[in-house]
Structure formats: C-alpha cells, structure tokens
Amino acid sequence: MAGANSLFKNGAYLQSSTTLFIFFASWGIWWSFFSTWLDKSLGLSGGEIGTVYSVNSLTTIAVMFFYGMVQDRLGLKRHLVILSSAVMASLAPFVIFVYQPLLQNAFGWGVLLGAIYLPFGYTAAVGLLEAFSERMSRTYGFEYGQARGWGSLGYGVAALGTGFIFTINPQINFFLGSAFGIACLLIQIFWKTDHVPLAPGHTAHPHTPSLREMAAVLKLKSLWVVIGFVIFSWTFYNLYDNQMFPNFYRGLFANEDIGLHTYGILNSVQVFAEAGCMMLVPILMRKVGVRSILLMGVSVMCLRILGSAVFHDPVIISIVKMFHAIEVPLFILGIFRYLTLHFNAALSATLYLVGFEVSAQVGNTVFAIPFGYIRDSIGYQPTFFVIAAVVACAGVWAFFALKKDDEDVQGDPFIRDSQRTMTAAV
C-alpha cells in the first residue's frame, strides 16, 4: 500500500498515465472498428482494405523514423507529443469532410491523404508516446508497465460503448476521438513535471545521442535479429487481429448488429484485463526474465490465432480473444525491456520505433495486400492457419536467436528478484 501511495505522489507517473489513458481512449473509440467501417460503411473489398492498411503502414514507417530520431534528440521535451495531440484533435473534421468522401469517390487520393494523416496522430504516435513514457519512467523512477496499463484501461473504457455508438452513427466515434485528442493536447501544454525529483543516477540533462549514433543502430546484427522476429510474429498477429478478426467475428452472428455490439463489449472486457496484465507482467518478468517473457508472448499469440482457425462457436472464439489480454503485455513490455537491456538506453525511442514499431509496419506494408486477397480467395479460417504457422516458426527461431538476459548487456542491466535476494543475503 505504501508503494502505491508513493507512486500516486509521483507527478511524472500521473502525467504519463493520464496521457496514455487519453491517447488510447482517443484511438480505441474508432480504431477497433476501423476495418468494419471500411467494409460495412464504405463498402470496400478485402483487397481495397488491405491496400489502405498497407499504404498506411508504409507512411507510418517514415513518420516513425522521424519521431524516433527527433525525440531522442529532444529527450523529454514535448514538441512532438504536442504535434501528435493536435493531429488527434482534428480527427473528426478530417475523416468526415476529407477521408470518407475521397475513399468513396477518389480511392487513391483517399488512401494517400489518410496515410499522411493517420501516422502523425495515431499509428506512429503510439510508438512515440510509449517511448516517451518509458523514458519518463527511467528518469523519474516508476515502472513503465504500470503507466502503460492505464493506456490499456483507456482503450477499454472507450471500447465499452464503441459498438453501440457505431451502429447509431460512426461519425459520433470520430467526434469523440477528437474530444479526447483535445484533452490530450491540453495535458501536454499545461501539465508540467519539472518539479518532480529525478530517479537515482539520472540527470536533468542526459547525454543526447548524435545522428551518427542513431544511424549506427541499423548496422547492428543483433537489432536485425529483433526486427526479423517482430516482422514474422507481431506483424502477422496484427494482420490477423486488426485487418481480419473484427469482420470474421461479426460474421459468426446471424444479425451483424448483434455481432458489432458483442464485439464492442468483448473488446472492452479484453482491454480491461490487458490493463491488469500490464501491471502484473513487470512482476512476472522479475521472476522469469526478459527473454522468457518474450517467448511466452509469442506462444500465447500463436495459440490465439490457431484457436480462431479451429473453432466456429462464438462463445469459444470470444474466450480465445481474451488471450490478447495476456499476449500484448508480455510482448510489448518484453520487447521494450529487451531493447533497453541489450542496446544503448539513450537511444530508447529510436530503438523501440525502429526495432519494434517500424519493423511491424514494414511487415504490414509487404503482407497486408496479399493476405487481403488470400482471405478473399480461401476465407478467414484457412488464412488463420497460414498466419499461425508463420508465427509458430518465428517463435521457434526466436528461442535460438534471442540473447539471454546476462548476455551482451549494453544498456540497463536486468536483475531478477532471486538475484536481488541473493545479493542482499551476501
């Protein structure tokens, strides 16, 4: 209880948690039904939906490079966070008056403008805000997973009524996204953390990495191991979860509106569970280690995709979806800690955005369109078998390729609870 009280007295933790809560609420109120909106409201085909996701991923890569390299130079200055919040605030006007009309009447132009807008406000901004929060956690002495859990909670709160709102009028979802974006912008401008005491070993002016140091990370063989692992695990999981699963789940019900309502409630329950797991995974990580957490994450990922490929009953599929609540914290927190353990922690934003977010978007760019057509050709569940097989192979390869926690430590060392106990006893 004393630890919790101390945490809630940490102004940086409160600011970071609130930012993530508001951002994910702004995203979750519409993103969880984005593919459904493209399909049901706009009438796009599987191939066209794949094109939207693929081109979005391509431009997201460029914006992530920009965000990562600039933010590592800025440290904890909020210029980019304010920029992304301002873009979020303009969501509804952009979608209603620009994006939707163009997708329906000039598809190519709609895809292009959407692929410019969405990364700056959401698809690349998520990596920026997560990396910014992780840097704050190390600077001001709080557990990143506990702050990130509030982001999942925000997504869950938003998703709770999303399905009901969507069936009334999808434009309401986008207006609510803008309202949350305005709130996020105000938080970045007016909520300062300059007075918060720094964690031991941190200074108010940490080393700022040079552009040469940032570019040099791409020459590291060990980073390319991480990139390959992410592309063939997390990327394929997102193809399944974002591009295909919402429409697949909706189709399990005789009445599509009931499917939408049920999916909205289920999505919200799952994200609430995810928020709890975000706060518990750091505790588990201290018991079993970083590498083990990542391998557990890819195992749960594979089981969920395989479950969707095998079962047809909506109740069982709903249970299988809940695996997402376990998999996301295991994978995201594991990959973040792996990067700050085996690489220079001063480059955390660049490493996370390039090693995780960018590599995932590269995979989406390459695979979203062909897998959209594969789904059109053979159906959802046969496609899920293919995706599950790819993820399983990535997990087996990662078992041999990922470094152990005490191997080649170039960043912040990781100490398990058992090691702390042993040190204290000595």
Tab-separated table of C-alpha atoms in Angstrom:
chain	number	residue	atom	x	y	z
A	1	MET	CA	0.000	0.000	0.000
A	2	ALA	CA	2.897	2.341	0.831
A	3	GLY	CA	4.371	1.668	-2.625
A	4	ALA	CA	1.058	2.546	-4.279
A	5	ASN	CA	0.754	5.757	-2.273
A	6	SER	CA	4.301	6.734	-3.251
A	7	LEU	CA	3.524	6.005	-6.903
A	8	PHE	CA	0.448	8.234	-6.922
A	9	LYS	CA	2.511	11.038	-5.416
A	10	ASN	CA	4.879	10.881	-8.385
A	11	GLY	CA	3.724	13.713	-10.676
A	12	ALA	CA	5.558	12.272	-13.690
A	13	TYR	CA	3.794	8.911	-13.270
A	14	LEU	CA	0.426	10.655	-13.019
A	15	GLN	CA	1.080	12.789	-16.099
A	16	SER	CA	2.366	9.856	-18.121
A	17	SER	CA	-0.511	7.581	-17.073
A	18	THR	CA	-3.116	10.243	-17.878
A	19	THR	CA	-1.547	10.925	-21.286
A	20	LEU	CA	-1.586	7.241	-22.206
A	21	PHE	CA	-5.144	6.826	-20.892
A	22	ILE	CA	-6.427	9.740	-23.009
A	23	PHE	CA	-4.432	8.792	-26.118
A	24	PHE	CA	-5.620	5.188	-26.158
A	25	ALA	CA	-9.190	6.323	-25.485
A	26	SER	CA	-8.944	8.656	-28.498
A	27	TRP	CA	-7.624	5.776	-30.611
A	28	GLY	CA	-9.808	2.967	-29.275
A	29	ILE	CA	-13.095	4.818	-29.772
A	30	TRP	CA	-12.744	4.320	-33.540
A	31	TRP	CA	-9.727	2.112	-34.354
A	32	SER	CA	-11.245	-1.127	-33.031
A	33	PHE	CA	-13.941	-0.776	-35.724
A	34	PHE	CA	-11.815	0.781	-38.463
A	35	SER	CA	-11.816	-2.298	-40.711
A	36	THR	CA	-15.569	-2.710	-40.103
A	37	TRP	CA	-16.112	0.943	-41.043
A	38	LEU	CA	-14.131	0.448	-44.259
A	39	ASP	CA	-16.106	-2.710	-45.038
A	40	LYS	CA	-19.653	-2.036	-43.845
A	41	SER	CA	-19.936	1.764	-44.072
A	42	LEU	CA	-17.792	2.407	-47.146
A	43	GLY	CA	-18.254	-0.932	-48.912
A	44	LEU	CA	-14.574	-1.600	-49.644
A	45	SER	CA	-13.417	-5.079	-50.712
A	46	GLY	CA	-10.839	-7.171	-48.839
A	47	GLY	CA	-8.178	-6.166	-51.346
A	48	GLU	CA	-9.022	-2.459	-51.009
A	49	ILE	CA	-8.975	-2.709	-47.195
A	50	GLY	CA	-5.579	-4.401	-47.485
A	51	THR	CA	-4.400	-1.503	-49.665
A	52	VAL	CA	-5.495	1.031	-47.023
A	53	TYR	CA	-3.596	-0.851	-44.296
A	54	SER	CA	-0.551	-1.432	-46.474
A	55	VAL	CA	-0.104	2.188	-47.594
A	56	ASN	CA	-0.791	3.409	-44.045
A	57	SER	CA	1.983	1.120	-42.845
A	58	LEU	CA	4.384	2.413	-45.480
A	59	THR	CA	3.999	6.057	-44.464
A	60	THR	CA	3.926	5.111	-40.782
A	61	ILE	CA	7.459	3.763	-41.213
A	62	ALA	CA	8.729	7.149	-42.430
A	63	VAL	CA	6.974	9.046	-39.632
A	64	MET	CA	8.309	6.612	-37.017
A	65	PHE	CA	11.885	7.182	-38.183
A	66	PHE	CA	11.231	10.920	-37.899
A	67	TYR	CA	9.576	10.651	-34.482
A	68	GLY	CA	12.221	8.314	-33.059
A	69	MET	CA	15.309	10.194	-34.180
A	70	VAL	CA	13.938	13.640	-33.308
A	71	GLN	CA	12.586	12.553	-29.901
A	72	ASP	CA	15.921	11.036	-28.885
A	73	ARG	CA	17.446	14.439	-29.640
A	74	LEU	CA	14.695	16.233	-27.694
A	75	GLY	CA	14.915	13.995	-24.617
A	76	LEU	CA	11.838	14.799	-22.519
A	77	LYS	CA	10.796	17.923	-24.411
A	78	ARG	CA	7.206	17.597	-25.619
A	79	HIS	CA	7.264	19.235	-29.044
A	80	LEU	CA	6.395	16.050	-30.941
A	81	VAL	CA	3.863	14.895	-28.355
A	82	ILE	CA	2.080	18.239	-28.723
A	83	LEU	CA	2.167	17.859	-32.530
A	84	SER	CA	0.602	14.396	-32.410
A	85	SER	CA	-2.048	15.589	-29.923
A	86	ALA	CA	-3.014	18.453	-32.236
A	87	VAL	CA	-3.442	15.982	-35.098
A	88	MET	CA	-5.623	13.769	-32.863
A	89	ALA	CA	-7.814	16.740	-32.055
A	90	SER	CA	-8.627	17.192	-35.756
A	91	LEU	CA	-9.739	13.564	-36.294
A	92	ALA	CA	-13.475	14.134	-36.890
A	93	PRO	CA	-13.183	17.010	-39.406
A	94	PHE	CA	-10.538	15.108	-41.360
A	95	VAL	CA	-12.430	11.801	-41.525
A	96	ILE	CA	-15.894	13.228	-42.201
A	97	PHE	CA	-15.064	16.002	-44.643
A	98	VAL	CA	-11.898	14.683	-46.329
A	99	TYR	CA	-11.135	10.983	-45.798
A	100	GLN	CA	-14.525	9.324	-46.281
A	101	PRO	CA	-15.558	11.300	-49.397
A	102	LEU	CA	-12.228	10.613	-51.054
A	103	LEU	CA	-12.220	6.873	-50.250
A	104	GLN	CA	-15.690	6.607	-51.800
A	105	ASN	CA	-15.133	8.809	-54.847
A	106	ALA	CA	-11.375	9.017	-55.443
A	107	PHE	CA	-9.957	5.949	-53.696
A	108	GLY	CA	-6.289	6.571	-54.487
A	109	TRP	CA	-6.342	10.136	-53.158
A	110	GLY	CA	-8.213	9.000	-50.045
A	111	VAL	CA	-5.642	6.303	-49.322
A	112	LEU	CA	-2.794	8.793	-49.835
A	113	LEU	CA	-4.155	11.568	-47.593
A	114	GLY	CA	-5.196	9.099	-44.906
A	115	ALA	CA	-1.724	7.591	-44.974
A	116	ILE	CA	-0.278	11.057	-44.290
A	117	TYR	CA	-2.711	11.984	-41.510
A	118	LEU	CA	-3.053	8.749	-39.507
A	119	PRO	CA	0.665	8.178	-38.715
A	120	PHE	CA	1.179	11.660	-37.252
A	121	GLY	CA	-1.838	11.301	-34.974
A	122	TYR	CA	-2.117	7.592	-34.228
A	123	THR	CA	-0.276	4.739	-35.953
A	124	ALA	CA	3.204	6.249	-35.454
A	125	ALA	CA	2.222	8.414	-32.481
A	126	VAL	CA	1.511	5.315	-30.384
A	127	GLY	CA	5.192	4.358	-30.551
A	128	LEU	CA	6.241	7.931	-29.819
A	129	LEU	CA	4.059	8.167	-26.708
A	130	GLU	CA	5.067	4.723	-25.443
A	131	ALA	CA	8.772	5.514	-25.911
A	132	PHE	CA	8.296	8.919	-24.253
A	133	SER	CA	6.556	7.303	-21.277
A	134	GLU	CA	9.252	4.629	-20.963
A	135	ARG	CA	11.943	7.325	-20.900
A	136	MET	CA	9.987	9.200	-18.219
A	137	SER	CA	9.735	6.001	-16.161
A	138	ARG	CA	13.522	5.608	-16.097
A	139	THR	CA	14.114	9.313	-15.473
A	140	TYR	CA	11.576	9.765	-12.671
A	141	GLY	CA	11.659	6.309	-11.099
A	142	PHE	CA	8.412	4.467	-11.790
A	143	GLU	CA	7.539	1.175	-13.528
A	144	TYR	CA	6.682	1.732	-17.202
A	145	GLY	CA	4.244	-1.191	-17.273
A	146	GLN	CA	2.176	0.412	-14.524
A	147	ALA	CA	1.802	3.595	-16.590
A	148	ARG	CA	1.167	1.666	-19.833
A	149	GLY	CA	-1.599	-0.250	-18.063
A	150	TRP	CA	-3.583	2.996	-17.868
A	151	GLY	CA	-3.338	3.202	-21.661
A	152	SER	CA	-4.973	-0.199	-21.970
A	153	LEU	CA	-7.601	0.912	-19.467
A	154	GLY	CA	-8.333	3.998	-21.592
A	155	TYR	CA	-8.718	1.831	-24.687
A	156	GLY	CA	-11.089	-0.425	-22.738
A	157	VAL	CA	-13.232	2.436	-21.447
A	158	ALA	CA	-13.534	3.808	-24.980
A	159	ALA	CA	-14.260	0.401	-26.492
A	160	LEU	CA	-17.001	-0.337	-23.941
A	161	GLY	CA	-19.629	1.660	-25.837
A	162	THR	CA	-17.945	1.796	-29.232
A	163	GLY	CA	-20.005	-0.981	-30.806
A	164	PHE	CA	-23.308	0.585	-29.728
A	165	ILE	CA	-22.269	4.044	-30.886
A	166	PHE	CA	-21.011	2.666	-34.205
A	167	THR	CA	-24.417	1.153	-35.056
A	168	ILE	CA	-26.083	4.529	-34.360
A	169	ASN	CA	-23.679	6.659	-36.412
A	170	PRO	CA	-19.919	6.027	-36.894
A	171	GLN	CA	-19.323	9.787	-37.087
A	172	ILE	CA	-20.000	10.007	-33.343
A	173	ASN	CA	-16.999	7.749	-32.754
A	174	PHE	CA	-14.754	10.119	-34.684
A	175	PHE	CA	-16.098	13.196	-32.851
A	176	LEU	CA	-15.369	11.507	-29.510
A	177	GLY	CA	-11.864	10.715	-30.776
A	178	SER	CA	-11.360	14.422	-31.461
A	179	ALA	CA	-12.636	15.334	-27.971
A	180	PHE	CA	-10.089	13.016	-26.365
A	181	GLY	CA	-7.430	14.473	-28.665
A	182	ILE	CA	-8.205	17.990	-27.427
A	183	ALA	CA	-7.892	16.757	-23.831
A	184	CYS	CA	-4.525	15.166	-24.628
A	185	LEU	CA	-3.303	18.416	-26.205
A	186	LEU	CA	-4.254	20.437	-23.126
A	187	ILE	CA	-2.456	17.952	-20.846
A	188	GLN	CA	0.786	18.268	-22.835
A	189	ILE	CA	0.676	22.061	-22.813
A	190	PHE	CA	-0.313	22.747	-19.213
A	191	TRP	CA	0.734	19.741	-17.057
A	192	LYS	CA	4.443	20.192	-16.281
A	193	THR	CA	6.724	17.703	-14.492
A	194	ASP	CA	9.797	19.900	-13.995
A	195	HIS	CA	9.363	19.826	-10.199
A	196	VAL	CA	9.369	16.022	-9.918
A	197	PRO	CA	12.539	14.580	-8.273
A	198	LEU	CA	14.764	12.562	-10.605
A	199	ALA	CA	15.471	8.866	-10.077
A	200	PRO	CA	18.944	7.985	-8.706
A	201	GLY	CA	21.585	8.026	-11.435
A	202	HIS	CA	19.640	10.345	-13.753
A	203	THR	CA	20.320	13.977	-14.545
A	204	ALA	CA	18.179	16.801	-15.823
A	205	HIS	CA	20.364	16.943	-18.961
A	206	PRO	CA	21.175	13.379	-20.079
A	207	HIS	CA	23.507	12.559	-22.957
A	208	THR	CA	21.913	13.475	-26.280
A	209	PRO	CA	22.803	10.883	-28.936
A	210	SER	CA	24.218	12.165	-32.210
A	211	LEU	CA	22.684	11.457	-35.599
A	212	ARG	CA	25.657	9.189	-36.313
A	213	GLU	CA	24.896	7.132	-33.188
A	214	MET	CA	21.252	6.845	-34.225
A	215	ALA	CA	22.112	5.779	-37.766
A	216	ALA	CA	24.659	3.269	-36.429
A	217	VAL	CA	21.959	1.166	-34.776
A	218	LEU	CA	20.892	-0.052	-38.228
A	219	LYS	CA	24.331	-1.661	-38.639
A	220	LEU	CA	23.871	-3.857	-35.566
A	221	LYS	CA	23.278	-7.508	-36.451
A	222	SER	CA	21.574	-8.085	-33.108
A	223	LEU	CA	18.964	-5.414	-33.914
A	224	TRP	CA	18.160	-7.113	-37.216
A	225	VAL	CA	17.510	-10.310	-35.264
A	226	VAL	CA	14.865	-8.402	-33.282
A	227	ILE	CA	13.450	-6.855	-36.464
A	228	GLY	CA	13.109	-10.270	-38.135
A	229	PHE	CA	11.428	-11.708	-35.056
A	230	VAL	CA	8.930	-8.838	-34.898
A	231	ILE	CA	8.100	-8.958	-38.613
A	232	PHE	CA	7.220	-12.655	-38.559
A	233	SER	CA	5.388	-12.604	-35.223
A	234	TRP	CA	3.839	-9.268	-34.237
A	235	THR	CA	3.224	-8.182	-37.856
A	236	PHE	CA	1.324	-11.341	-38.740
A	237	TYR	CA	-0.572	-11.166	-35.472
A	238	ASN	CA	-1.705	-7.626	-36.336
A	239	LEU	CA	-2.773	-8.730	-39.829
A	240	TYR	CA	-4.990	-11.250	-38.101
A	241	ASP	CA	-6.206	-9.054	-35.235
A	242	ASN	CA	-6.762	-5.689	-36.930
A	243	GLN	CA	-7.401	-6.454	-40.577
A	244	MET	CA	-9.382	-9.702	-40.329
A	245	PHE	CA	-10.673	-10.673	-36.888
A	246	PRO	CA	-13.339	-7.931	-36.380
A	247	ASN	CA	-15.135	-8.810	-39.618
A	248	PHE	CA	-14.642	-12.557	-39.026
A	249	TYR	CA	-16.184	-12.264	-35.545
A	250	ARG	CA	-19.106	-10.187	-36.810
A	251	GLY	CA	-19.840	-12.903	-39.373
A	252	LEU	CA	-20.298	-15.530	-36.641
A	253	PHE	CA	-23.656	-13.961	-35.749
A	254	ALA	CA	-26.898	-14.191	-37.733
A	255	ASN	CA	-27.503	-10.476	-37.069
A	256	GLU	CA	-24.465	-8.306	-37.815
A	257	ASP	CA	-25.562	-5.531	-35.433
A	258	ILE	CA	-25.618	-8.025	-32.570
A	259	GLY	CA	-22.146	-9.107	-33.652
A	260	LEU	CA	-20.941	-5.494	-33.543
A	261	HIS	CA	-22.438	-4.893	-30.087
A	262	THR	CA	-20.991	-8.140	-28.734
A	263	TYR	CA	-17.573	-7.414	-30.224
A	264	GLY	CA	-17.549	-3.945	-28.649
A	265	ILE	CA	-18.322	-5.342	-25.182
A	266	LEU	CA	-15.857	-8.219	-25.583
A	267	ASN	CA	-13.158	-5.863	-26.819
A	268	SER	CA	-13.662	-3.650	-23.798
A	269	VAL	CA	-13.544	-6.549	-21.308
A	270	GLN	CA	-10.403	-7.842	-23.001
A	271	VAL	CA	-8.690	-4.456	-22.771
A	272	PHE	CA	-9.610	-4.064	-19.091
A	273	ALA	CA	-7.965	-7.447	-18.492
A	274	GLU	CA	-4.998	-6.266	-20.574
A	275	ALA	CA	-4.621	-3.226	-18.299
A	276	GLY	CA	-4.374	-5.511	-15.279
A	277	CYS	CA	-1.845	-7.742	-17.023
A	278	MET	CA	0.241	-4.687	-17.969
A	279	MET	CA	0.707	-4.027	-14.253
A	280	LEU	CA	1.358	-7.688	-13.397
A	281	VAL	CA	3.798	-8.594	-16.193
A	282	PRO	CA	6.672	-6.493	-14.726
A	283	ILE	CA	6.341	-8.588	-11.545
A	284	LEU	CA	6.383	-11.824	-13.565
A	285	MET	CA	9.320	-10.521	-15.616
A	286	ARG	CA	11.380	-10.090	-12.445
A	287	LYS	CA	10.691	-13.760	-11.685
A	288	VAL	CA	11.329	-15.414	-15.071
A	289	GLY	CA	13.415	-12.888	-17.044
A	290	VAL	CA	13.037	-10.795	-20.198
A	291	ARG	CA	13.742	-13.463	-22.820
A	292	SER	CA	11.280	-15.880	-21.228
A	293	ILE	CA	8.566	-13.201	-21.216
A	294	LEU	CA	9.030	-12.645	-24.967
A	295	LEU	CA	8.863	-16.371	-25.716
A	296	MET	CA	5.718	-16.669	-23.588
A	297	GLY	CA	4.206	-13.766	-25.543
A	298	VAL	CA	4.761	-15.331	-28.964
A	299	SER	CA	3.412	-18.677	-27.674
A	300	VAL	CA	0.138	-17.101	-26.498
A	301	MET	CA	-0.037	-15.183	-29.784
A	302	CYS	CA	0.159	-18.404	-31.796
A	303	LEU	CA	-2.440	-20.158	-29.627
A	304	ARG	CA	-4.957	-17.355	-30.126
A	305	ILE	CA	-4.623	-17.343	-33.930
A	306	LEU	CA	-4.806	-21.139	-34.034
A	307	GLY	CA	-7.918	-21.106	-31.822
A	308	SER	CA	-9.674	-18.777	-34.276
A	309	ALA	CA	-8.717	-21.102	-37.128
A	310	VAL	CA	-10.063	-24.250	-35.422
A	311	PHE	CA	-13.258	-23.195	-33.637
A	312	HIS	CA	-16.543	-21.838	-35.032
A	313	ASP	CA	-18.624	-21.245	-31.905
A	314	PRO	CA	-18.901	-17.524	-30.955
A	315	VAL	CA	-18.550	-18.331	-27.242
A	316	ILE	CA	-15.304	-20.268	-27.724
A	317	ILE	CA	-13.962	-17.640	-30.140
A	318	SER	CA	-14.784	-14.987	-27.510
A	319	ILE	CA	-12.758	-16.907	-24.924
A	320	VAL	CA	-9.890	-17.250	-27.392
A	321	LYS	CA	-9.933	-13.476	-27.985
A	322	MET	CA	-9.229	-12.948	-24.292
A	323	PHE	CA	-5.751	-14.404	-24.900
A	324	HIS	CA	-4.991	-10.971	-26.392
A	325	ALA	CA	-5.097	-9.524	-22.868
A	326	ILE	CA	-2.175	-11.750	-21.898
A	327	GLU	CA	-0.198	-11.643	-25.132
A	328	VAL	CA	0.062	-7.866	-25.637
A	329	PRO	CA	1.616	-7.048	-22.217
A	330	LEU	CA	4.014	-9.993	-22.499
A	331	PHE	CA	5.202	-8.965	-25.953
A	332	ILE	CA	5.248	-5.162	-25.681
A	333	LEU	CA	6.854	-4.933	-22.232
A	334	GLY	CA	9.212	-7.764	-23.111
A	335	ILE	CA	10.423	-6.155	-26.340
A	336	PHE	CA	10.892	-2.755	-24.640
A	337	ARG	CA	12.982	-4.253	-21.845
A	338	TYR	CA	14.950	-6.446	-24.269
A	339	LEU	CA	15.962	-3.359	-26.267
A	340	THR	CA	16.986	-1.282	-23.223
A	341	LEU	CA	18.876	-4.314	-21.840
A	342	HIS	CA	20.967	-5.247	-24.882
A	343	PHE	CA	21.307	-1.812	-26.550
A	344	ASN	CA	22.226	1.756	-25.534
A	345	ALA	CA	19.309	3.001	-23.389
A	346	ALA	CA	19.932	6.613	-24.516
A	347	LEU	CA	18.608	5.531	-27.928
A	348	SER	CA	15.429	4.011	-26.482
A	349	ALA	CA	12.985	5.947	-28.694
A	350	THR	CA	14.904	5.172	-31.908
A	351	LEU	CA	15.403	1.528	-30.910
A	352	TYR	CA	11.762	0.974	-29.985
A	353	LEU	CA	10.357	2.757	-33.019
A	354	VAL	CA	12.816	1.129	-35.452
A	355	GLY	CA	13.254	-2.268	-33.792
A	356	PHE	CA	9.586	-2.808	-32.986
A	357	GLU	CA	7.113	-0.356	-34.481
A	358	VAL	CA	8.845	0.261	-37.832
A	359	SER	CA	9.641	-3.405	-38.398
A	360	ALA	CA	5.986	-4.257	-37.711
A	361	GLN	CA	4.868	-1.632	-40.227
A	362	VAL	CA	7.338	-2.941	-42.823
A	363	GLY	CA	5.682	-6.313	-42.459
A	364	ASN	CA	2.223	-4.770	-42.797
A	365	THR	CA	3.301	-2.930	-45.946
A	366	VAL	CA	4.558	-6.141	-47.534
A	367	PHE	CA	1.872	-8.572	-46.378
A	368	ALA	CA	-1.395	-6.625	-45.892
A	369	ILE	CA	-2.436	-6.577	-49.578
A	370	PRO	CA	-1.554	-10.197	-50.465
A	371	PHE	CA	-3.180	-11.527	-47.303
A	372	GLY	CA	-6.263	-9.440	-48.033
A	373	TYR	CA	-6.555	-11.222	-51.375
A	374	ILE	CA	-5.762	-14.595	-49.770
A	375	ARG	CA	-8.642	-14.020	-47.358
A	376	ASP	CA	-10.915	-13.102	-50.278
A	377	SER	CA	-9.843	-16.329	-52.037
A	378	ILE	CA	-9.839	-19.033	-49.348
A	379	GLY	CA	-11.764	-17.475	-46.452
A	380	TYR	CA	-10.890	-16.407	-42.925
A	381	GLN	CA	-10.095	-19.646	-41.108
A	382	PRO	CA	-7.762	-21.204	-43.719
A	383	THR	CA	-5.916	-17.864	-43.757
A	384	PHE	CA	-5.636	-18.025	-39.950
A	385	PHE	CA	-3.930	-21.433	-40.235
A	386	VAL	CA	-1.310	-19.898	-42.545
A	387	ILE	CA	-0.714	-16.959	-40.178
A	388	ALA	CA	-0.470	-19.267	-37.134
A	389	ALA	CA	2.155	-21.396	-38.915
A	390	VAL	CA	4.285	-18.318	-39.689
A	391	VAL	CA	4.098	-17.098	-36.070
A	392	ALA	CA	4.974	-20.578	-34.746
A	393	CYS	CA	8.091	-20.675	-36.949
A	394	ALA	CA	9.083	-17.208	-35.693
A	395	GLY	CA	8.756	-18.419	-32.091
A	396	VAL	CA	10.972	-21.452	-32.702
A	397	TRP	CA	13.588	-19.271	-34.393
A	398	ALA	CA	13.463	-16.729	-31.537
A	399	PHE	CA	14.171	-19.498	-28.997
A	400	PHE	CA	17.592	-19.943	-30.583
A	401	ALA	CA	18.258	-16.367	-31.773
A	402	LEU	CA	17.315	-14.086	-28.843
A	403	LYS	CA	20.039	-13.297	-26.312
A	404	LYS	CA	19.847	-14.414	-22.706
A	405	ASP	CA	19.385	-11.696	-20.086
A	406	ASP	CA	23.011	-11.844	-18.880
A	407	GLU	CA	24.467	-11.982	-22.394
A	408	ASP	CA	25.925	-8.894	-24.121
A	409	VAL	CA	24.380	-6.329	-21.736
A	410	GLN	CA	24.960	-2.866	-23.230
A	411	GLY	CA	22.050	-0.988	-21.658
A	412	ASP	CA	20.356	-1.026	-18.250
A	413	PRO	CA	21.129	-4.389	-16.559
A	414	PHE	CA	18.210	-6.625	-15.639
A	415	ILE	CA	18.199	-8.140	-12.158
A	416	ARG	CA	15.723	-10.853	-11.223
A	417	ASP	CA	14.141	-10.989	-7.768
A	418	SER	CA	16.139	-14.146	-6.985
A	419	GLN	CA	19.367	-12.292	-7.760
A	420	ARG	CA	18.328	-9.374	-5.540
A	421	THR	CA	17.594	-11.765	-2.693
A	422	MET	CA	20.950	-13.489	-3.133
A	423	THR	CA	22.790	-10.142	-3.214
A	424	ALA	CA	21.005	-8.947	-0.097
A	425	ALA	CA	21.881	-12.192	1.716
A	426	VAL	CA	25.562	-11.833	0.788
